[in-house]
Structures are given as C-alpha cells and as structure tokens.
Coordinates of C-alpha atoms and ligand atoms in Angstrom, one line a residue:
X1 CA 73.1 -89.0 180.0
X2 CA 69.9 -88.3 179.1
X3 CA 67.3 -87.8 182.4
X4 CA 65.7 -91.3 181.9
X5 CA 68.2 -93.0 183.3
X6 CA 70.1 -92.0 186.7
X7 CA 73.1 -92.7 187.7
X8 CA 75.0 -92.5 191.0
X9 CA 78.2 -94.3 192.0
X10 CA 78.5 -95.5 196.0
X11 CA 81.7 -97.2 196.8
X12 CA 82.7 -99.4 194.6
X13 CA 78.7 -99.9 193.2
X14 CA 77.2 -98.4 190.6
X15 CA 73.0 -97.7 190.3
X16 CA 71.3 -96.9 187.3
X17 CA 67.8 -96.5 188.1
X18 CA 65.3 -96.6 184.6
X19 CA 62.9 -93.5 185.4
X20 CA 60.3 -92.7 183.3
X21 CA 57.3 -93.0 185.6
X22 CA 54.2 -91.3 183.3
X23 CA 54.7 -94.7 181.1
X24 CA 55.0 -97.2 183.8
X25 CA 59.4 -96.9 182.8
X26 CA 58.2 -98.3 179.2
X27 CA 61.6 -98.8 177.5
X28 CA 62.4 -96.6 174.5
X29 CA 65.4 -95.5 172.5
X30 CA 66.1 -92.6 175.2
X31 CA 65.9 -95.4 177.8
X32 CA 68.1 -98.1 176.0
X33 CA 70.5 -95.9 174.8
X34 CA 70.7 -94.3 177.8
X35 CA 71.0 -97.6 179.7
X36 CA 73.9 -98.1 177.3
X37 CA 75.8 -95.7 177.9
X38 CA 75.2 -95.5 181.5
X39 CA 76.6 -99.3 181.5
X40 CA 80.0 -98.0 179.4
X41 CA 80.8 -95.7 182.0
X42 CA 80.6 -98.5 184.7
X43 CA 82.5 -100.7 182.3
X44 CA 85.8 -97.8 181.9
X45 CA 85.7 -97.2 185.6
X46 CA 88.1 -99.2 187.6
X47 CA 86.7 -98.4 190.5
X48 CA 83.4 -99.8 190.0
X49 CA 83.1 -103.8 190.8
X50 CA 79.3 -104.1 190.8
X51 CA 76.2 -102.9 189.1
X52 CA 72.5 -102.3 190.4
X53 CA 69.7 -101.7 188.1
X54 CA 66.0 -100.7 189.2
X55 CA 63.5 -98.9 188.5
X56 CA 60.6 -96.8 190.2
X57 CA 58.4 -98.4 192.8
X58 CA 55.7 -99.1 190.6
X59 CA 57.3 -100.9 187.9
X60 CA 60.8 -101.8 186.7
X61 CA 60.1 -101.4 183.2
X62 CA 56.3 -102.2 181.9
X63 CA 58.3 -103.8 178.4
X64 CA 59.1 -102.0 175.4
X65 CA 57.1 -98.7 174.9
X66 CA 54.4 -99.5 172.6
X67 CA 53.3 -96.2 171.7
X68 CA 56.3 -95.8 169.8
X69 CA 56.5 -99.6 167.9
X70 CA 52.7 -100.2 166.9
X71 CA 53.0 -98.6 163.4
X72 CA 56.2 -99.7 162.4
X73 CA 55.9 -102.4 159.3
X74 CA 57.9 -105.4 158.9
X75 CA 60.3 -103.4 156.5
X76 CA 61.0 -100.2 158.9
X77 CA 61.7 -103.2 161.8
X78 CA 63.8 -105.3 159.9
X79 CA 66.0 -102.8 158.1
X80 CA 66.7 -100.6 161.4
X81 CA 67.3 -103.7 163.2
X82 CA 64.6 -102.6 165.5
X83 CA 65.4 -102.5 169.2
X84 CA 68.3 -105.1 168.7
X85 CA 70.6 -102.5 168.1
X86 CA 70.5 -100.9 171.6
X87 CA 69.4 -104.0 173.9
X88 CA 72.2 -106.0 174.1
X89 CA 74.8 -103.4 176.2
X90 CA 73.8 -105.7 179.2
X91 CA 74.7 -108.6 177.7
X92 CA 78.1 -107.7 177.2
X93 CA 78.5 -105.9 180.6
X94 CA 81.6 -108.3 182.4
X95 CA 81.2 -106.9 185.8
X96 CA 78.3 -108.1 188.1
X97 CA 74.7 -107.0 187.6
X98 CA 71.9 -107.1 190.0
X99 CA 68.5 -106.8 189.2
X100 CA 66.1 -104.6 191.7
X101 CA 62.9 -105.2 190.9
X102 CA 59.8 -103.1 192.4
X103 CA 56.7 -103.7 191.3
X104 CA 55.9 -104.6 187.2
X105 CA 59.0 -105.8 185.1
X106 CA 56.6 -107.1 181.9
X107 CA 57.5 -107.8 178.4
X108 CA 61.0 -106.2 177.6
X109 CA 60.7 -105.2 181.4
X110 CA 61.0 -109.0 182.2
X111 CA 63.1 -109.7 179.7
X112 CA 65.9 -107.0 180.9
X113 CA 65.9 -108.4 184.8
X114 CA 66.9 -111.8 183.1
X115 CA 69.9 -110.3 181.1
X116 CA 70.9 -109.2 185.0
X117 CA 73.1 -111.9 186.9
X118 CA 70.0 -112.4 190.0
X119 CA 67.0 -110.6 190.5
X120 CA 65.7 -109.6 193.7
X121 CA 62.1 -108.8 194.1
X122 CA 60.4 -106.9 196.1
X123 CA 57.1 -108.1 197.7
X124 CA 55.4 -106.1 195.5
X125 CA 57.1 -107.4 192.1
X126 CA 54.9 -108.5 189.1
X127 CA 56.6 -110.5 186.3
X128 CA 55.1 -111.4 182.8
X129 CA 55.5 -111.8 179.4
X130 CA 52.3 -110.3 177.9
X131 CA 53.2 -109.5 174.4
X132 CA 50.6 -112.4 173.0
X133 CA 47.7 -110.1 174.2
X134 CA 49.2 -107.4 171.5
X135 CA 48.9 -110.0 169.0
X136 CA 53.1 -110.5 169.4
X137 CA 55.7 -112.3 171.0
X138 CA 58.8 -111.9 173.2
X139 CA 61.3 -110.5 171.4
X140 CA 64.2 -109.7 173.3
X141 CA 64.7 -113.4 174.9
X142 CA 61.7 -114.4 176.5
X143 CA 60.8 -117.3 175.0
X144 CA 64.5 -119.1 175.6
X145 CA 65.9 -116.9 178.9
X146 CA 62.2 -117.6 180.6
X147 CA 62.2 -121.7 179.9
X148 CA 66.3 -121.5 181.0
X149 CA 65.1 -119.9 184.3
X150 CA 61.8 -121.3 185.6
X151 CA 61.2 -124.9 182.6
X152 CA 59.4 -124.9 179.8
X153 CA 55.4 -125.8 181.3
X154 CA 55.5 -122.2 183.2
X155 CA 57.3 -120.1 180.6
X156 CA 54.3 -121.2 178.0
X157 CA 52.3 -120.7 180.6
X158 CA 53.2 -117.5 181.0
X159 CA 53.7 -116.7 177.4
X160 CA 50.3 -117.7 176.2
X161 CA 48.3 -117.2 178.9
X162 CA 50.2 -113.9 179.6
X163 CA 49.5 -113.3 183.2
X164 CA 51.5 -111.6 185.7
X165 CA 53.1 -113.7 188.5
X166 CA 53.7 -112.4 191.5
X167 CA 56.9 -112.0 193.5
X168 CA 56.4 -115.7 195.7
X169 CA 55.8 -117.4 192.4
X170 CA 58.8 -116.0 190.5
X171 CA 60.9 -117.5 193.7
X172 CA 59.5 -120.5 193.3
X173 CA 59.9 -121.1 190.0
X174 CA 63.7 -119.6 190.6
X175 CA 63.6 -116.5 188.1
X176 CA 64.5 -114.5 191.1
X177 CA 67.1 -115.2 194.4
X178 CA 65.4 -113.1 196.9
X179 CA 62.4 -111.7 197.3
X180 CA 62.3 -108.4 200.1
X181 CA 60.4 -105.7 201.4
X182 CA 59.6 -103.2 199.2
X183 CA 61.2 -100.5 201.5
X184 CA 64.1 -102.6 201.9
X185 CA 64.9 -104.1 198.3
X186 CA 67.4 -101.1 197.0
X187 CA 69.0 -101.0 200.6
X188 CA 69.6 -105.0 200.3
X189 CA 70.7 -104.7 196.9
X190 CA 73.1 -102.5 197.3
X191 CA 74.4 -104.2 200.4
X192 CA 74.6 -107.0 198.5
X193 CA 76.5 -105.1 195.5
X194 CA 79.1 -103.9 198.5
X195 CA 80.3 -107.1 199.6
X196 CA 80.3 -108.3 196.0
X197 CA 82.3 -105.4 194.8
X198 CA 84.7 -106.6 198.1
X199 CA 86.0 -109.5 196.3
X200 CA 88.7 -109.9 193.7
X201 CA 86.9 -108.3 190.6
X202 CA 89.0 -110.6 188.1
X203 CA 87.6 -113.5 190.1
X204 CA 84.2 -112.4 190.2
X205 CA 84.4 -111.7 186.4
X206 CA 85.8 -115.0 185.2
X207 CA 83.2 -116.5 187.3
X208 CA 80.5 -114.6 185.6
X209 CA 81.7 -115.9 182.3
X210 CA 82.3 -119.3 183.7
X211 CA 78.3 -119.5 184.9
X212 CA 77.2 -117.8 181.6
X213 CA 78.6 -120.9 179.6
X214 CA 76.1 -123.5 181.4
X215 CA 73.8 -121.1 179.0
X216 CA 75.8 -121.5 176.0
X217 CA 77.3 -124.6 175.6
X218 CA 77.1 -128.8 176.7
X219 CA 78.2 -129.5 179.9
X220 CA 81.0 -131.1 179.2
X221 CA 82.6 -127.7 177.2
X222 CA 81.5 -126.0 180.0
X223 CA 83.5 -127.5 182.4
X224 CA 86.8 -127.4 180.3
X225 CA 86.0 -123.6 179.7
X226 CA 85.2 -123.5 184.4
X227 CA 88.5 -125.8 184.6
X228 CA 90.7 -123.1 182.1
X229 CA 89.3 -119.9 184.1
X230 CA 90.1 -121.4 187.5
X231 CA 94.2 -122.5 185.9
X232 CA 94.0 -119.2 185.0
X233 CA 93.0 -117.4 188.6
X234 CA 96.2 -119.1 189.8
X235 CA 97.7 -116.1 188.2
X236 CA 96.0 -113.6 190.1
X237 CA 97.6 -111.1 192.4
X238 CA 94.2 -111.7 194.7
X239 CA 94.0 -115.4 194.7
X240 CA 97.2 -115.6 196.5
X241 CA 96.4 -113.2 199.2
X242 CA 92.9 -114.9 199.2
X243 CA 95.0 -118.3 200.0
X244 CA 97.5 -116.9 202.4
X245 CA 95.1 -114.5 204.2
X246 CA 93.1 -117.8 205.0
X247 CA 95.7 -119.6 206.2
X248 CA 96.8 -116.5 207.8
X249 CA 93.5 -116.2 209.6
X250 CA 93.2 -112.7 209.0
X251 CA 91.0 -110.4 206.0
X252 CA 91.7 -110.5 202.5
X253 CA 92.8 -107.4 200.9
X254 CA 92.5 -107.4 197.3
X255 CA 94.0 -105.2 194.5
X256 CA 91.7 -106.6 192.0
X257 CA 94.8 -107.5 190.1
Ligands
DAK301 N1 54.3 -99.1 176.7 C1 54.3 -97.6 176.9 N2 53.2 -97.0 177.5 C2 53.1 -98.1 178.6 C3 53.6 -99.3 178.8 C4 54.1 -99.7 177.6 N3 54.9 -100.9 177.3 N4 53.1 -100.0 179.9 C5 52.7 -98.9 180.5 N5 52.3 -97.3 179.7 C6 51.6 -96.4 180.2 C7 49.9 -96.4 180.2 O1 50.1 -96.1 178.9 C8 49.9 -95.0 180.6 O2 50.4 -94.2 179.9 P1 48.8 -92.9 179.9 O3 47.1 -93.3 179.3 O4 49.0 -92.2 181.3 O5 49.4 -91.8 179.4 C9 50.9 -95.3 181.8 O6 51.7 -95.8 181.4 C10 50.2 -95.7 183.1 O7 50.0 -97.0 182.7 P2 48.3 -97.4 183.3 O8 47.1 -96.8 183.2 O9 47.5 -98.5 181.9 O10 48.3 -97.8 184.8 P3 48.0 -99.5 185.3 O11 48.0 -99.4 186.7 O12 45.7 -99.2 185.5 O13 48.1 -100.7 184.5 C11 50.1 -102.1 183.5 C12 49.7 -101.4 184.9 C13 51.8 -101.7 183.5 C14 49.1 -103.2 184.2 C15 49.7 -101.5 182.1 O14 50.2 -100.2 181.5 C16 50.3 -103.0 181.2 O15 49.5 -103.9 180.9 N6 51.0 -102.5 180.2 C17 51.5 -102.9 179.1 C18 52.3 -104.2 179.2 C19 52.7 -104.8 178.4 O16 52.0 -105.1 177.1 N7 54.0 -104.9 178.2 C20 54.5 -105.8 176.6 C21 54.8 -104.8 175.7 S1 55.4 -105.2 174.5 C22 62.5 -106.7 170.7 C23 62.8 -106.6 172.4 C24 61.5 -106.7 173.2 C25 60.3 -106.4 173.1 C26 60.1 -105.9 171.6 C27 61.1 -106.3 169.9 N8 63.4 -107.1 170.2 C28 65.0 -107.2 170.5 C29 62.9 -106.9 168.3 C30 59.4 -106.2 173.8 C31 58.3 -105.8 173.8 C32 57.2 -106.0 174.4 O17 57.6 -105.3 175.6

C-alpha cells in the first residue's frame, strides 16, 4: 500500500486516511491508486462492513494536483483517460462509506466527498469547487452531484465564484449530515460506522443500491427497484432474525447472510 494512503481496521470498520500533508492532500495518481487498492481490500474482506474515509486536520483534499496536471494538453488528457481511470472506484464500492471531512474539501476533494454515502464535517471544514479560478471547471461530478445535493442556485454560486462554503452552510444546504468539533470528528464517524456495521451487511448493501437509484432513474423506476429489493430482503436469514428478535423483544444477532 502506498504511504499517501494509510489504512487500518477497527472491528468491522475500515478506516482510510489520505495523507499527503505537504500538498494539502492534493489528489495525484499515487493517492487515487492507493485509495482504489484500499477499497479493493476492504470490499474483498467479509469482516469489514463499513468504511470511513478521512484526511488530515487541514485538508480532506484540496483538489486534484494542479502541479501534476497543469502541462497536460487535450490529446494527452483524452487519450490517457486522464483521472477518470482511477477516480471511479468509490462509485462501484458497495459497502457504506462515510466521509469525515476536516479542513479543505475543494475541487476533486469536494467531488470525492460527494461520492461517499454521507459526509460528516468538522467545524473547520471548507467545501468548494474553485476550478473556475484556475481556468477550468469541475471534472469529477461537481457540476452534476453538487446541484443534486444543494440545488442549482447554490451550485452555480459555488462553481461560478469559486468561493468556499463553511461547515454550517454545508449543513444547511444538505451537503453534509452532521457538523462536529474537529477533535470529535473521527471518533463520531467511527462510532456511527461501528453502529452501521452491526446491521445486516446484505440489507445495508441493498439499501445503498436503492438510495443511489434515486439519482439514476425516474421516481417510478426507483420505486419499482426499491420494492424488488424489499421483496429480495425477505430471502435473507438476517430479515428473519431481525423480525423474530423484535417480536421476541431481544437484540438481533445478524450473521450477514
Ligand atoms: N494541487 C497541488 N498542490 C496544492 C494544491 C493542489 N490542489 N492545494 C494546495 N497545494 C499545495 C500548495 O501549492 C502548497 O505547496 P508548497 O508551496 O508548500 O510547496 C501547499 O499545498 C500548502 O498550500 P498553501 O500554501 O496554498 O496553503 P494555504 O493555507 O495558504 O491555502 C488552499 C490552502 C487549499 C486554500 C490553497 O492551497 C488552494 O487554493 N489550493 C488549490 C485549491 C484548488 O484550486 N483546488 C481545485 C483543483 S482542480 C477530473 C477530475 C477531477 C478534477 C479534474 C479532472 N477528471 C475526472 C478528468 C479536479 C480538479 C481540481 O480539483
């Protein structure tokens, strides 16, 4: 595993840290390849049910590495499928992922947070899509996921001005679900991840797939998909265990089957 990505397991939770402090965690090939490898490892491990993705105190990630990409020309960017090839892994990761954001989440860093299932922000978090200030535009979903998360007006405001949004504004806008003191961020994210990881893993995965359908299909198709997933969940041993435990007034013992 590359040193810019640090991983550890705590119970059924996998923790991934982006660690490139000299460049505000700017995202280069080493970071994205390392992140993909870490996700592969946690996806393949049946004892991991939830992942927390975090950075350093000053930055979740201040965007794609500007120094590394500034001299690219169109032909190189297009033919090498610049960035796309190692930026998609989070999107195919099937277990729940919490982004724990402290400091800057800018450009590709904000886009990376938005690829996670939920975002917790420290009080010092700053979100933005400042690509316009360096003569370009968001390229990893900022123009698509940001309007879905916060609405068109605020997305245009952030993308066109390049201004940063603080944690409270991000909470009001719906980009993040919790704001925490910086020194409690990771503790809380890990505690929530532990609680989630005690639920039935296949049911969590079906739930994640169903919520993501809300972004990919019209309401009627999403509702149909959700209904079929619900029917399928009745084939899980965990569904029987969960409902029996409720009726018998005891804590369920999920086996993730
Ligand atoms: N890239 C490279 N280095 C960066 C960086 C970045 N994005 N952000 C910060 N650094 C480096 C700085 O150059 C500096 O390095 P040294 O000078 O010490 O060597 C070090 O980190 C500390 O930064 P500062 O000295 O600037 O620290 P400050 O506290 O004064 O300011 C800041 C922090 C985060 C506000 C500032 O560094 C800043 O504005 N950074 C740039 C933010 C930005 O513009 N981000 C968007 C980048 S464009 C694509 C997918 C995605 C993308 C593109 C394509 N495809 C799928 C095709 C994404 C594009 C982007 O993200």
